[in-house]
Short mmCIF file of C-alpha atoms in Angstrom, two decimals:
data_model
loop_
_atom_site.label_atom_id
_atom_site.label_comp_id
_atom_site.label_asym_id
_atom_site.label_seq_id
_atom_site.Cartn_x
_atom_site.Cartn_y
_atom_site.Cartn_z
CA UNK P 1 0.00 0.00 0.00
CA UNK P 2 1.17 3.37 -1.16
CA UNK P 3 2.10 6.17 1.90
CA UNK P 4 -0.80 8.39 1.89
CA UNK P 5 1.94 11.60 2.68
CA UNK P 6 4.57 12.34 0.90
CA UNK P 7 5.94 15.22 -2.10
CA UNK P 8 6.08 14.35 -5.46
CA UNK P 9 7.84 16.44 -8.57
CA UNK P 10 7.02 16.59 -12.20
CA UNK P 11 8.63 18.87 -14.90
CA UNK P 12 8.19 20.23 -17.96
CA UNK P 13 9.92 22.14 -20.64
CA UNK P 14 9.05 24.46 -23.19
CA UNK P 15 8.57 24.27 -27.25
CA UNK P 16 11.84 26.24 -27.46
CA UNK P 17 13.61 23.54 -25.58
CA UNK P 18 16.08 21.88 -27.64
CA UNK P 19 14.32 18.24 -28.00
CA UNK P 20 10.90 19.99 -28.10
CA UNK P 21 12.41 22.04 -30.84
CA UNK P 22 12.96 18.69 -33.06
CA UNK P 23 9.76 16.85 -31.16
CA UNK P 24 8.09 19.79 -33.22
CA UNK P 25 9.88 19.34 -36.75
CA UNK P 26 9.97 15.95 -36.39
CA UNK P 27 5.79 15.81 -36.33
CA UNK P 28 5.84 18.77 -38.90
CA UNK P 29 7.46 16.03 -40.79
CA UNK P 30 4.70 13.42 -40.11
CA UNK P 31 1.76 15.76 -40.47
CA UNK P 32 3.19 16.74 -44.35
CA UNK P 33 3.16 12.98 -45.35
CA UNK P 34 -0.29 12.63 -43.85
CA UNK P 35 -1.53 15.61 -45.20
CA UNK P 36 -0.36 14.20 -49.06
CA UNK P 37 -1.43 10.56 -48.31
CA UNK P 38 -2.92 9.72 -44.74
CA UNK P 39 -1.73 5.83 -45.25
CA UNK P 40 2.01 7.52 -45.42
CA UNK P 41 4.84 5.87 -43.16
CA UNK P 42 6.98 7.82 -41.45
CA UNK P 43 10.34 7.59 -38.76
CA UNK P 44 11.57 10.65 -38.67
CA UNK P 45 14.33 12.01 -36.29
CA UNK P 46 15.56 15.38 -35.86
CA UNK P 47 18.81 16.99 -34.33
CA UNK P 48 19.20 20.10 -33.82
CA UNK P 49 22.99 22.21 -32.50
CA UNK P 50 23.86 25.71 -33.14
CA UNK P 51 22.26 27.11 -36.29
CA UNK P 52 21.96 23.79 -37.49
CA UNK P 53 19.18 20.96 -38.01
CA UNK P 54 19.79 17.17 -39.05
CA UNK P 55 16.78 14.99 -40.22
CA UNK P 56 17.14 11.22 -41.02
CA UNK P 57 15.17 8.04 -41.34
CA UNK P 58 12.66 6.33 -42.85
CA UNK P 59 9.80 7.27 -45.16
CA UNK P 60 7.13 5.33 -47.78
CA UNK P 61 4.80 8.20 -49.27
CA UNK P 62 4.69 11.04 -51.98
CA UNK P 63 7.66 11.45 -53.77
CA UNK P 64 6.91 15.31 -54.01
CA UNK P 65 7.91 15.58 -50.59
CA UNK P 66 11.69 15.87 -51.33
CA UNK P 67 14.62 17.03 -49.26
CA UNK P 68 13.81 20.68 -50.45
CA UNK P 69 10.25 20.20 -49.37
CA UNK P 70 11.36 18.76 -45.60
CA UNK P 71 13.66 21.53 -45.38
CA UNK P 72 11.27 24.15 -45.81
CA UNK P 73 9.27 22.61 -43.11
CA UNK P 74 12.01 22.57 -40.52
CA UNK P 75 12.33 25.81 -41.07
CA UNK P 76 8.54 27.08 -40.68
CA UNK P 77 8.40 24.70 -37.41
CA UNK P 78 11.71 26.79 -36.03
CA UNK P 79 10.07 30.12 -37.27
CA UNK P 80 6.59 29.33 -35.67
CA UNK P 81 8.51 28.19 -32.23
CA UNK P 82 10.63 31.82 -32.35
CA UNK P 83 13.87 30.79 -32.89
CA UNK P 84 15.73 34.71 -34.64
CA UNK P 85 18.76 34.37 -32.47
CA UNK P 86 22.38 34.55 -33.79
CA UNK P 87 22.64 30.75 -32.48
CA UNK P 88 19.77 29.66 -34.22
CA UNK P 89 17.91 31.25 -36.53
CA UNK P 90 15.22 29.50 -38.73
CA UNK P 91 16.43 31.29 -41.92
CA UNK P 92 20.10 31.46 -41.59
CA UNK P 93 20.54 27.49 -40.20
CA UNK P 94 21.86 24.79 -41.97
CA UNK P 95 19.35 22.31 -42.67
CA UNK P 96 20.39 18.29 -44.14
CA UNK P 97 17.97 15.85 -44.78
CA UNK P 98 19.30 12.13 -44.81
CA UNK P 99 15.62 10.75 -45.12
CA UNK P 100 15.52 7.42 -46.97
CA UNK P 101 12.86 5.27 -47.88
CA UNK P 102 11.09 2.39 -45.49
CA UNK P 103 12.80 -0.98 -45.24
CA UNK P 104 11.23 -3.65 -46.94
CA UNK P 105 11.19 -5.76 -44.21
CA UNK P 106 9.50 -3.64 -41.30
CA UNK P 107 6.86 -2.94 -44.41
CA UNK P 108 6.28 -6.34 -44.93
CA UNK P 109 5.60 -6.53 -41.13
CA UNK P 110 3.18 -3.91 -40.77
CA UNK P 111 1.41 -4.21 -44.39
CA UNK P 112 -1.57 -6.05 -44.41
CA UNK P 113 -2.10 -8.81 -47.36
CA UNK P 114 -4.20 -11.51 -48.08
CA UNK P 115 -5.77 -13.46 -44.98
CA UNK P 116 -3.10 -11.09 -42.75
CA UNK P 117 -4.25 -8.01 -40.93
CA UNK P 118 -2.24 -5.11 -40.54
CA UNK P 119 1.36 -5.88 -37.91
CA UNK P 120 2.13 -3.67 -35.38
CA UNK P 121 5.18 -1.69 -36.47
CA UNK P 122 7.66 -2.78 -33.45
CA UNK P 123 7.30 -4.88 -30.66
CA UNK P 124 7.22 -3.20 -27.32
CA UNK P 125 5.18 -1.93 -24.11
CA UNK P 126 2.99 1.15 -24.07
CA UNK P 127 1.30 2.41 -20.68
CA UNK P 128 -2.15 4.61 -20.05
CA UNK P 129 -3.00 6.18 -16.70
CA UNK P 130 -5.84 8.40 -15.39
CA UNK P 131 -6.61 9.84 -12.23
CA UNK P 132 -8.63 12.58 -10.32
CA UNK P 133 -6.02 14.42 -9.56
CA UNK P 134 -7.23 17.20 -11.67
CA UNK P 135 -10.41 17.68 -14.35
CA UNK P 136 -8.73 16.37 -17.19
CA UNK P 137 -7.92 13.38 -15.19
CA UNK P 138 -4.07 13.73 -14.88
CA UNK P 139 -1.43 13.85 -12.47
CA UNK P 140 -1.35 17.20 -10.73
CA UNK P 141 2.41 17.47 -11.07
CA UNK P 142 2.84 17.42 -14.63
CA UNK P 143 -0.40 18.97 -15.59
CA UNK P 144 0.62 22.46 -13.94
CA UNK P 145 4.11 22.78 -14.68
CA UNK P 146 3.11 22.49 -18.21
CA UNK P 147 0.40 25.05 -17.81
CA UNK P 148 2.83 27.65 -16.21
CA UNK P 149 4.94 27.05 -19.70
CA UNK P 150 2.58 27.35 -22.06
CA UNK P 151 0.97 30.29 -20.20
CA UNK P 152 4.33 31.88 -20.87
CA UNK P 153 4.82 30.89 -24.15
CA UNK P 154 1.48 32.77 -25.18
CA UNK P 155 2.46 35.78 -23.66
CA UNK P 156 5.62 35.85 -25.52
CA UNK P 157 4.07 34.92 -28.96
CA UNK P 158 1.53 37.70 -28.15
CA UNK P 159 4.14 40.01 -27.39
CA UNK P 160 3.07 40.80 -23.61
CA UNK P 161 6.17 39.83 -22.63
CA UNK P 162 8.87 40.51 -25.31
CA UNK P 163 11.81 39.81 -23.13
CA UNK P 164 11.14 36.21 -22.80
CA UNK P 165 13.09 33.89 -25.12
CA UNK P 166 11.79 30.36 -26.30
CA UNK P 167 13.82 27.84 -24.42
CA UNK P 168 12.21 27.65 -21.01
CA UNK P 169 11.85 24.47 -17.60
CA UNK P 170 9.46 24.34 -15.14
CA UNK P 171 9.46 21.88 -11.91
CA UNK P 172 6.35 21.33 -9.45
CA UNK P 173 6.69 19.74 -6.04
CA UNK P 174 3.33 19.04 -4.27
CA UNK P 175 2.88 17.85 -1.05
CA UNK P 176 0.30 15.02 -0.91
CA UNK P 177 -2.06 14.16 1.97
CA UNK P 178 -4.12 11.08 2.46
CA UNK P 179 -3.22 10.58 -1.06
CA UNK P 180 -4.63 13.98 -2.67
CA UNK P 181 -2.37 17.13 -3.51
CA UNK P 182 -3.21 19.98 -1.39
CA UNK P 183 -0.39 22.21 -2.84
CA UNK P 184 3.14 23.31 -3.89
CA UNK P 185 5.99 22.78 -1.75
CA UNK P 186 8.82 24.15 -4.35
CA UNK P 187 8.60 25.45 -7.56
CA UNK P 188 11.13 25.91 -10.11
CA UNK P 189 11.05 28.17 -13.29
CA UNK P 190 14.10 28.71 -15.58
CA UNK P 191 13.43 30.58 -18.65
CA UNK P 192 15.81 32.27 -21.71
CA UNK P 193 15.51 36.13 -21.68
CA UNK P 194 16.79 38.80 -23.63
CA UNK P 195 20.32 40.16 -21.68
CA UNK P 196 18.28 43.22 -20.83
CA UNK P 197 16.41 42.08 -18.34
CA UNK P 198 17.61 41.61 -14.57
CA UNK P 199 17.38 38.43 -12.23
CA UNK P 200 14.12 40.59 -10.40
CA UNK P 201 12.99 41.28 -13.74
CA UNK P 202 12.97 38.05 -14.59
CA UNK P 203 11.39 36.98 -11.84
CA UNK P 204 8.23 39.50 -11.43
CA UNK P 205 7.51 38.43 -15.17
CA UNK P 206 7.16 34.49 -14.31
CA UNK P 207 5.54 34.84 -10.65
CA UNK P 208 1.61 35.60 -11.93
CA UNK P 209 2.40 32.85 -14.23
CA UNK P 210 2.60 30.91 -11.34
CA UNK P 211 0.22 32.27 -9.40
CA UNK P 212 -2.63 31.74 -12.02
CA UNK P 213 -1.83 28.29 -12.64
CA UNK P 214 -2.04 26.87 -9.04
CA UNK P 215 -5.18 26.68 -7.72
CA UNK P 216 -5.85 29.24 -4.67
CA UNK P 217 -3.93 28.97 -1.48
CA UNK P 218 -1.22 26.32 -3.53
CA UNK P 219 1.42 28.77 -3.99
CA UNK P 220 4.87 27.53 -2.25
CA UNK P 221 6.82 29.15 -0.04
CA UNK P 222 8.82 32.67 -1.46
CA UNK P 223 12.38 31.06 -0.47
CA UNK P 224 11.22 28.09 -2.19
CA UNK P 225 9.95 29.83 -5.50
CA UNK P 226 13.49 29.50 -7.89
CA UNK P 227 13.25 31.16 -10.97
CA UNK P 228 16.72 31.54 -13.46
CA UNK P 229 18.32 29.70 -10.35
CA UNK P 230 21.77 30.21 -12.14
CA UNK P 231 21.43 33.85 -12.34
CA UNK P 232 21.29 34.04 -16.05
CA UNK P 233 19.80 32.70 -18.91
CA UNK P 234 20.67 34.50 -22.60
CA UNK P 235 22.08 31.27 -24.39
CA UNK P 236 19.61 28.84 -24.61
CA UNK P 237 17.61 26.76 -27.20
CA UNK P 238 19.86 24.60 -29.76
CA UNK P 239 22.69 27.08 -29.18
CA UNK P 240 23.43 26.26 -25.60
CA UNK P 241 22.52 22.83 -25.85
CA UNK P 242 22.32 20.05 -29.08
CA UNK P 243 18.62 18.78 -29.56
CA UNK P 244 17.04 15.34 -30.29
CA UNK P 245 13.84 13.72 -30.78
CA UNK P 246 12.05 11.76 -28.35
CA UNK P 247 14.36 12.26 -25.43
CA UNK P 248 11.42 14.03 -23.43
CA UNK P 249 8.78 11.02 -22.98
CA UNK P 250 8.24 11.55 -19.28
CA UNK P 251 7.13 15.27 -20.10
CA UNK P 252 5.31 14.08 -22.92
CA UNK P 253 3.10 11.50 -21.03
CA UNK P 254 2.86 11.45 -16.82
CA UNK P 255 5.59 13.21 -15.57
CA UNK P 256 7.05 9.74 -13.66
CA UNK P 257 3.38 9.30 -11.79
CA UNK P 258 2.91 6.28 -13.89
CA UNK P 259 5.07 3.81 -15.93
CA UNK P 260 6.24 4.31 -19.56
CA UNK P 261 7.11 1.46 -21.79
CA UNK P 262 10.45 3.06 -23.39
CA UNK P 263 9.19 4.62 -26.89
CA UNK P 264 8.97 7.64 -28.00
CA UNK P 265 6.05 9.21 -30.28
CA UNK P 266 7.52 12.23 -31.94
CA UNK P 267 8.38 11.78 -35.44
CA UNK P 268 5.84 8.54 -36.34
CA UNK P 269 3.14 7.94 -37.97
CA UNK P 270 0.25 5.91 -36.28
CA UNK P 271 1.34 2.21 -37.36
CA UNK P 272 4.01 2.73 -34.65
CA UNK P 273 2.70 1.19 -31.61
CA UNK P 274 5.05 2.89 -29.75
CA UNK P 275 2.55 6.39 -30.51
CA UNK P 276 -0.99 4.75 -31.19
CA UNK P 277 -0.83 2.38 -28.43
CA UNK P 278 0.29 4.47 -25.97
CA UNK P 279 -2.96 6.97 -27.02
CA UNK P 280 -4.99 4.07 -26.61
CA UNK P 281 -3.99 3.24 -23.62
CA UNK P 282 -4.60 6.76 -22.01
CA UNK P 283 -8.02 6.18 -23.48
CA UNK P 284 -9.04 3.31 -22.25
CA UNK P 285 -7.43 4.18 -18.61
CA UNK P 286 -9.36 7.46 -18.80
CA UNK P 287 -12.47 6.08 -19.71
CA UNK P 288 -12.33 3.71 -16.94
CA UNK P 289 -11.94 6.74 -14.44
CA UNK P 290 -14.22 8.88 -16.10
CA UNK P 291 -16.99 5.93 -15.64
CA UNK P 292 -16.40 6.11 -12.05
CA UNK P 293 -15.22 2.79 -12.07
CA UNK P 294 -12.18 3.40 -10.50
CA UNK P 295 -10.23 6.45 -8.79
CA UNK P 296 -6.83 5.75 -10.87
CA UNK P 297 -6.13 3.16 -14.02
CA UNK P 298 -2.80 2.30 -14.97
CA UNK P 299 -3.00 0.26 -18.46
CA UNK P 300 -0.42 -1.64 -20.18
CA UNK P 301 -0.26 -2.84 -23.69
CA UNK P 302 2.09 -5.26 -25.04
CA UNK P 303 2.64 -5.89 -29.03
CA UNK P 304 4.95 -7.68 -31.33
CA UNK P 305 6.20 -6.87 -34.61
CA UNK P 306 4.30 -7.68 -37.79
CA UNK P 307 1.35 -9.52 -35.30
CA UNK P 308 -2.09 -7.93 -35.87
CA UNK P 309 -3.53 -8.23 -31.79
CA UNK P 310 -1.98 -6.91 -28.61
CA UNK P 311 -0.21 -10.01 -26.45
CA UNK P 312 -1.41 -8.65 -23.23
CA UNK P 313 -3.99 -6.08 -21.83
CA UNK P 314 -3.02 -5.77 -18.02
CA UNK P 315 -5.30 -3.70 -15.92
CA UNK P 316 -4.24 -2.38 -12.53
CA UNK P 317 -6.61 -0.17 -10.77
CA UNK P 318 -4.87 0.32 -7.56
CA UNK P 319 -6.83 -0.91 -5.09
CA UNK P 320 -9.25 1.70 -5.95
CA UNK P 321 -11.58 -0.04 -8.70
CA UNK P 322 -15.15 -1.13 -8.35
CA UNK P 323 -14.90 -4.21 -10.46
CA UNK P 324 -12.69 -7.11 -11.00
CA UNK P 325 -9.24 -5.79 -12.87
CA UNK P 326 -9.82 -9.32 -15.06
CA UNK P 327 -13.83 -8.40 -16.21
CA UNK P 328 -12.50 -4.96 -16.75
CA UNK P 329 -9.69 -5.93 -18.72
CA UNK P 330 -12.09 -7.97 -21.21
CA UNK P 331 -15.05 -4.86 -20.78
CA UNK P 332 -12.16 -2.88 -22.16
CA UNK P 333 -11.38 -4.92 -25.12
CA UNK P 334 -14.89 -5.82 -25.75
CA UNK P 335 -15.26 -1.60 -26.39
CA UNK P 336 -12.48 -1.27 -28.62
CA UNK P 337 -10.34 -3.04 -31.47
CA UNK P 338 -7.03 -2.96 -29.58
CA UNK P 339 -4.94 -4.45 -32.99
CA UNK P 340 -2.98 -1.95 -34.81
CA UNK P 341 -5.93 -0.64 -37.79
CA UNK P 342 -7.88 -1.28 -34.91
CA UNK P 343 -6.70 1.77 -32.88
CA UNK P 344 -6.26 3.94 -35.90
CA UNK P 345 -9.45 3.75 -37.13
CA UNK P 346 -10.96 4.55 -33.48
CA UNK P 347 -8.94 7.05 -33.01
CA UNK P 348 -9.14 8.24 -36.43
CA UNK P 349 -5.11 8.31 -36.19
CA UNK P 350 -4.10 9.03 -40.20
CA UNK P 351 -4.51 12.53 -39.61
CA UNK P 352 -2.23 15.96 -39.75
CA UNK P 353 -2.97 16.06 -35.91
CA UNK P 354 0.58 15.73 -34.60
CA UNK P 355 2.74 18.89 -34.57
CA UNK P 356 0.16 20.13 -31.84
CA UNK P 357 1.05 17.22 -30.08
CA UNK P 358 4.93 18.17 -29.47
CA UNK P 359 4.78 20.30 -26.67
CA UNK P 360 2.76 20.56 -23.20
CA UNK P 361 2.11 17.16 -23.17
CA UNK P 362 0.33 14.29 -25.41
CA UNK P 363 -2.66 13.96 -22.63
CA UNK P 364 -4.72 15.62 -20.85
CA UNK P 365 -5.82 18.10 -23.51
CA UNK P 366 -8.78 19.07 -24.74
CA UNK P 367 -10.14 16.91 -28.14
CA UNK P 368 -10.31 19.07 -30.61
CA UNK P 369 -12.95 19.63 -33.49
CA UNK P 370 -10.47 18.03 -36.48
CA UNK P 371 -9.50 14.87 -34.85
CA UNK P 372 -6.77 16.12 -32.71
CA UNK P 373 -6.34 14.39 -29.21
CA UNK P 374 -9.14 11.78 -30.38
CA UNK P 375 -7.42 9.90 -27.33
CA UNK P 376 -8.63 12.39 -24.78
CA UNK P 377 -12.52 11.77 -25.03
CA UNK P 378 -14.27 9.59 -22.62
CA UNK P 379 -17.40 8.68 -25.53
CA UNK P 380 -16.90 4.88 -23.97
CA UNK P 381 -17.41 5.41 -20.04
CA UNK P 382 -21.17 5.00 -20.82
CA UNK P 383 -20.61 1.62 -22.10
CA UNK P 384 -17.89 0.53 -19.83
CA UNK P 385 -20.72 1.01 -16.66
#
């Protein structure tokens, strides 16, 4: 059993970050191929250092969508992030594409033929969770120290705040009782600025940004609010440190307050388990919470290469479900077609829904009208009860 006391931290980091910065071209990438041809594979990885940005892997989709073509999107993902700095400019950085196409024998795999379904496209793990921690039924942790980001990031697209810079962290700790947050013990901002601006500056620019994230009465302690802890912050984003894709999964999914299988989901198209199961997953484990049928759901999914059906569905409620974790397991899979075309077509998956997806976090956000964050609707708690 669980201690019902204790502090737990989550962080986050911005779209200016130097691995959200290629999480971002890397699904720019994915959403151009889907665009052209939503049945388009893609494994795309992106590196970015200063004032320059390396793509490579693996495509199978319109030709038109060349080198030149991938370059220009790099480049409008960098621009639409913010990146004009003499270390990294979208405009002035070099930009090579070593993009190839798809191996024929991960396509065989995946493709489906004759009496054979579609494969999944690797094998591997993928992990949901839910809980009612806060209304979008996520960990309270992670789901405000991305909210303090993005809340800065819109002030400095809108220009409110022109001396912020795009690379930014943030870092909640919350005290828990009987279980249940009740507020912030620490609370850590660090954010690039223009060399204008002071430490106090600095500092009287993030603190509403705090204040209006945390619910009332959460707000930590003033010698334990850190902001720019290092006393300066001018170089940042791909200048100050080298970027890659998919080394930010714990932001992107619970912020450690549940397990994660090991893949990452920028930069793939939904045949890759390692994205599409994952969002199924969350799904499922927030439809079970949403249905009141438990008070947190941890799901795990496991898969094999080329096999057209999940190997496992484990359910784990934590001692807080209503039902039998076994009945719920098969209620679970008797709502939804857990094989690979099976998830994608629930989900409505071959979509240009992904670039969205790169920064603030793959859950807990709000479905949107187009298909985007399919995974976060609870249209199967009904059926589940």
């Amino acid at each position: 059993m669980a201690k019902g006391d204790y502090i737990f931290t989550s962080e986050s980091v911005s779209e200016g970050h130097p691995d959200k910065v290629c999480d971002r071209v890397s699904d720019a990438i994915v959403d151009t191929f889907l665009t052209l041809e939503p049945e388009a594979r893609v494994a795309v990885e992106t590196l970015t250092t200063t004032n320059r940005i390396v793509l490579a892997g693996e495509v199978r989709g319109p030709a038109s969508i060349d080198a030149a073509h991938m370059e220009e999107v790099a480049r409008s993902a960098v621009r639409e992030i913010g990146y004009e700095q003499d270390g990294f400019h979208w405009k002035n950085a070099a930009v090579d594409v070593f993009v190839h196409s798809q191996s024929s024998d991960i396509a065989q795999g995946v493709d489906s033929g004759g009496n054979k379904d579609e494969g999944a496209g690797d094998q591997g793990i993928m992990f949901g969770y839910a809980c009612r921690e806060t209304d979008v039924l996520m960990p309270a942790p992670i789901h405000y120290s991305h909210a303090i980001l993005k809340s800065l990031a819109e002030a400095r697209h809108s220009g409110a705040e022109p001396g912020l810079e795009p690379d930014a962290k943030s870092q909640i700790s919350l005290a828990y009782k009987d279980g249940k947050p009740v507020g912030a013990t620490t609370v850590v901002v660090s954010t690039q600025h223009a060399e204008s601006l002071s430490q106090d500056e600095i500092r009287e620019i993030v603190r509403p940004h705090v204040e209006n994230v945390l619910p009332e009465g959460w707000m930590c302690p003033e010698d334990q609010f850190f902001v720019n802890p290092t006393g300066r912050f001018v170089i940042g984003g791909p200048d100050g440190d080298a970027g890659l894709t998919g080394r930010k999964i714990i932001v992107d999914t619970y912020g450690g307050a549940a397990p994660h299988g090991g893949g990452a989901f920028s930069g793939k198209d939904p045949t890759k388990v390692d994205r599409s199961a994952a969002y199924a997953a969350r799904y499922l484990a927030k439809n079970v919470v949403a249905a009141e049928l438990a008070e947190k759901c941890t799901i795990q999914l496991g898969y094999a290469i080329g096999v057209s059906y999940p190997l496992s569905v484990y359910v784990d409620t934590h001692g807080t479900g209503s039902i039998d974790e076994d009945a719920l397991a098969k209620r679970l899979r008797d709502n939804m077609d857990l094989s690979p075309r099976g998830i994608r077509e629930h989900l409505g998956l071959n979509k240009p829904i992904y670039a969205r997806t790169s920064s603030y976090g793959h859950f807990g956000r709000a479905p949107e009208e187009d298909g985007g964050f399919s995974w976060e609707k609870t249209d199967i708690a009904a059926a589940l009860q």
